[in-house]
Amino acid sequence: MQVTIAVKDLTGVLKPHQDVLDGRSEVVTGHIGISTDGSQLKLVSTNMELWVTSRTDAVQVSKQGGCAIPGAVLSKIIATLPGDTQLKLTAGESNHVVVSWNKSHTKLYGIGMDQFPDQPKMNPAFSFMLPAVSACRVFGKAAFATDDIRPVLTGIHLRYDGTDLIAISCNGILLSVYREEVKMEGEHTGVTIPKLAAKLIAQSSQQFDGTVPFAVSANSLVAEIGSIKIATSLLGGTYPTQVLDFVPQEYQCEAVVSREELKHCIKRMAALYHNKLPKAVGLCASDGIVSCTSIGASRGDIEDYCSASPVVGNARVFFDLDLLNKIVDAVDSERIVLQLNEVCEADQKRPPMSRIIPLGFPGMKEKAGYEFFGGIMPVRPPV
């Protein structure tokens, strides 16, 4: 193999692989397969559960071939070079690649492409398509509520209800739901994809302007986002979709607030708490304002306000400040709706839940039920 490519173009085609590559150069998952495919340069990386393939036409191919070399080492080398520097990549017969620029060169030892693991073949059971902007929201917005301990909750669950694709993530305290109207082809079933795969799909979709096709089999999902192909194994286990039953149909209070104002309130309150101690805060909505009150803060007390319009009903709930901050960060509209339910001892079967949804989400239908929301199980007020 012998190709010539600019540093900025190689950096761009390497970017989708950064989160997949193992930093250890002595293991196969730390290698990135570099090969030619006609007039294109193709890069492949895997962690044995996730396969990422990227291609670029911004390359001059002089000789066909390929080799797998340590990806982290290659990234560090080209990160020090100006973007317009022309690189020559030459693969030798003894499983190495010589990287040359100006009068300098370096030799990277690797493995042959015949030793690099192949992506498993799949027989799609069903497929669907999403605009890139929708794919970015479906796979990006839902991920913040995943659990890092219970295996089936470490990913995002996708299900189809006949009209909408529903993305769900939860960890017992936070619940995230996003709905997008799609048309499915084939016999659809609920699947759960790893959080890392969802993150890569969201990031790649953010840089793409087009439609993303998805194909799903019994144990894998494949997304083709322009010149990037992401294939992931599915998580096993039964996802607790009954969490959707906990979402109340009615709320005691609803208030529309500025996201920026609420974010500033959260920041001011966070300054009063010790990082390693619980951060319970009171949130009260009434009479055209939303008040945030610190509870048990080790460095002082604060009662902060942000304007709200309109406010329907009255409610006072208690949240963990970090969780409240996490869910507000996930919303990217200027104004959000707070729907609040107070803790109720009488209803043990349906835990109270408050939720935050965007108002006028960019590009979204003005229709309830199609908007992303994050729900929070309120905590008990400290004694």
mmCIF file of C-alpha atoms in Angstrom, residues 143-146 171 174 195 263 321-331:
data_model
loop_
_atom_site.group_PDB
_atom_site.id
_atom_site.type_symbol
_atom_site.label_atom_id
_atom_site.label_comp_id
_atom_site.label_asym_id
_atom_site.label_seq_id
_atom_site.Cartn_x
_atom_site.Cartn_y
_atom_site.Cartn_z
ATOM 1 C CA ALA A 143 -28.000 8.492 26.881
ATOM 2 C CA PHE A 144 -27.608 10.657 29.992
ATOM 3 C CA ALA A 145 -29.886 8.526 32.187
ATOM 4 C CA THR A 146 -28.100 5.179 31.711
ATOM 5 C CA ASN A 171 -31.145 4.125 36.150
ATOM 6 C CA LEU A 174 -33.588 9.289 36.161
ATOM 7 C CA LYS A 195 -24.071 3.592 25.396
ATOM 8 C CA LYS A 263 -28.845 26.885 35.163
ATOM 9 C CA LEU A 321 -28.808 18.998 42.842
ATOM 10 C CA ASP A 322 -26.405 16.955 40.676
ATOM 11 C CA LEU A 323 -29.276 15.061 39.058
ATOM 12 C CA LEU A 324 -31.200 18.266 38.438
ATOM 13 C CA ASN A 325 -28.103 19.797 36.842
ATOM 14 C CA LYS A 326 -27.587 16.698 34.680
ATOM 15 C CA ILE A 327 -31.091 16.767 33.283
ATOM 16 C CA VAL A 328 -31.073 20.538 32.596
ATOM 17 C CA ASP A 329 -27.765 20.096 30.734
ATOM 18 C CA ALA A 330 -29.444 17.580 28.439
ATOM 19 C CA VAL A 331 -32.006 20.137 27.264
#
